[in-house]
């Protein structure tokens, strides 16, 4: 069996060890020779170009993704050509277009922030009135890691973006914390649910993840599970589905965003779960029975390595980290340093949450400026 | 940093995930395009040919091994050419030549079976007299997985092999069980010691490994640890050292063989230890601080997949295994089936040894004929 991954970033890179262990061949369509997933890159090309993607797809048994940037028309042309595309375009559009997602969640009755499609300054003004004068606007497509997101307080605060088309406006949520519920689903319908996790964001980028989410009520846990399980089935997802959630100060759970691929909130599963999100994603897209999503340790903490040292010399920091934290699990993505760039992560597991968090933070700190 | 591995078998293959996670580039000199480690193969050629090996070595920062079959003269020429060869030829000869090992162990005072170098039938007869009429003879070089090993009871039982040179003769050990002590050592001297394991052999091939070795006395544990720790230092080993041991019915611990590379007795560490033998081997040969060798779970059981189904259709068995044993960790080596061939392994971890053994055996059984 041969899996083809479109996109050569760290998510594709981290699928490679899982493929090797499962005895599955893996091929990657990467953007450049320096792709993070370069060891498995078999084609270098543009993942928005149908001919490129189609030629790549013909070399593999099933196509899946490192990112959401393959256009719907390309995805649909692949399906028409008989390619097994997992997740398929109907599911994937909910991770590609935030307006499509909001409409669907509303139709399904899934709890989410108040929202509106705003096409001009008047519509934004009306929404601002409705939600108390401040709102978040998001470009429906192409945003990631805080890009394409802006807090607005006046009708004309998004004029520049509105020139390119309608936006999604959302109420500002007074949240206690952010959570993420990862699940995986295979085409035959089987679903596996990992423990609910807490995610800590900064400047719109995931910084830390704690698994399981500490001090969580049984109700929040059950609601998160039901939302993610229900969405995986309703949207006909194949592979990993990450549901990013707000836990509000008044105890509600609201859907923020979706990703239909392995996700930063699930990196802890490589070291902390019986089945990693990367192995599970491969199992799911190959329609193989799913592995146990149970935790391997009482607590896991994952800390992202963002940017890296200003001198760019990662190799000089690695031995210091390793000598200081022999139980930390280091994951580097084969990228060069750049401010804010996700270049790696560290996971620690422990019987004690504080201990796991301390070790992961202490290790990641060796890559700070 | 770029590691080069000579030999493209499953040990090189299993180094690849560890290299990817550590952000280390890896290149493999494989024998064929169908090498188990094919995803990382950059050169296809003969690992006994100096020009081939030297050209490969010039592309990497450090050279290490998937097997012991690179001749001493090639290894020494690499060192002379300035290549970082780890482990080096002086250390590696103890894993390449069983007579060299026996002599060295004797000089170091390490407990081992009674042995003799026998050059002809008379010398074999004398040894048989000394040890009670039955002995094991081994070809000093090139044996593996039971090849090159024979039980003899008469002076002329090894004439065919003696025609090719002297043999190692050893007393037959009345052992209670076989153990293996894995350690790793980096050039700067740091040594990490994994838990002692029990290995179960059949027809000279490793079948099962239990970690830690159940019902082990503190004395046996300490002696095994001291032997392996001492040998790693005395022999100036770099990388993983596997010391295969006999535990005799009268409570002694004797050295059987050595391997200076990741070893079948350490495959459980991928899923069962904080640092796998493959990650540790890479750390060690790169002279990076070693990771924690502590167990992740109270018990791990590893069962080899030997041969595979007679119809050769591994893909048909994988879903059955996965559906039946969702906590089993499957590792396939990308090889075709062949009677007796090591084509994969399964590991299970548990709070209960019997449970781990049951799961690993039940999973591996799906690949039986």
XYZ file of C-alpha atoms in Angstrom, chain A residues 1 13-14 16-17 19-23 25-26 38-40 270-271 274-275 279 283 288-292 296 315 318-319 322-323 326-332 349, chain B residues 1 13-14 16-17 19-23 25-26 38-40 270-271 274-275 279 283 288-292 296 315 318-319 322-323 326-332 349:
80
model
C 0.000 0.000 0.000
C 7.268 14.722 7.832
C 5.777 13.231 10.989
C 6.842 9.219 7.656
C 7.911 7.442 10.876
C 4.397 4.824 7.692
C 7.784 3.166 8.174
C 6.654 1.368 11.333
C 3.413 0.190 9.713
C 5.259 -1.063 6.651
C 5.112 3.149 1.594
C 4.711 6.915 1.608
C 12.043 15.828 2.047
C 13.026 12.238 2.870
C 9.714 11.091 1.356
C 3.490 10.652 19.328
C 4.935 10.141 22.798
C -0.922 4.352 22.382
C -1.569 5.428 18.810
C -0.271 6.543 12.668
C -4.726 3.850 9.315
C -7.530 0.059 8.364
C -8.939 -0.607 11.858
C -8.011 2.229 14.198
C -5.536 1.873 17.051
C -6.184 2.610 20.694
C 0.347 6.048 27.676
C 22.741 22.072 16.352
C 20.460 20.260 20.955
C 23.216 18.815 23.174
C 19.593 16.626 25.856
C 22.077 16.869 28.713
C 17.066 13.251 29.368
C 13.370 12.370 29.515
C 12.206 15.127 27.122
C 11.220 13.933 23.656
C 12.596 16.332 21.068
C 11.064 16.633 17.605
C 12.729 18.884 15.063
C 5.174 12.550 29.910
C 24.229 16.640 10.950
C 15.063 1.118 8.537
C 14.150 1.584 12.189
C 14.989 6.407 10.092
C 12.013 7.375 12.311
C 16.489 10.415 12.762
C 13.372 12.182 11.474
C 12.179 12.979 14.998
C 15.602 14.233 16.076
C 15.922 16.419 12.984
C 19.496 13.656 8.202
C 20.140 10.001 7.470
C 14.922 1.985 1.001
C 13.320 5.308 1.950
C 16.743 6.518 3.139
C 10.627 1.687 20.505
C 7.326 1.404 22.341
C 11.652 6.550 27.114
C 14.450 6.382 24.552
C 17.279 7.024 18.883
C 22.583 10.079 19.793
C 25.012 13.720 21.786
C 23.928 13.315 25.424
C 22.027 10.068 25.882
C 18.307 9.899 26.590
C 16.656 8.181 29.514
C 7.573 3.653 29.848
C -1.653 -6.761 3.545
C -2.820 -6.431 8.853
C -6.479 -5.362 9.206
C -5.478 -4.294 13.983
C -9.146 -5.035 14.534
C -5.950 -2.186 19.020
C -3.196 -1.711 21.618
C -0.573 -3.845 19.823
C 2.209 -1.881 18.143
C 2.921 -3.393 14.749
C 6.268 -2.923 13.021
C 6.710 -4.284 9.516
C 3.019 -2.750 26.873
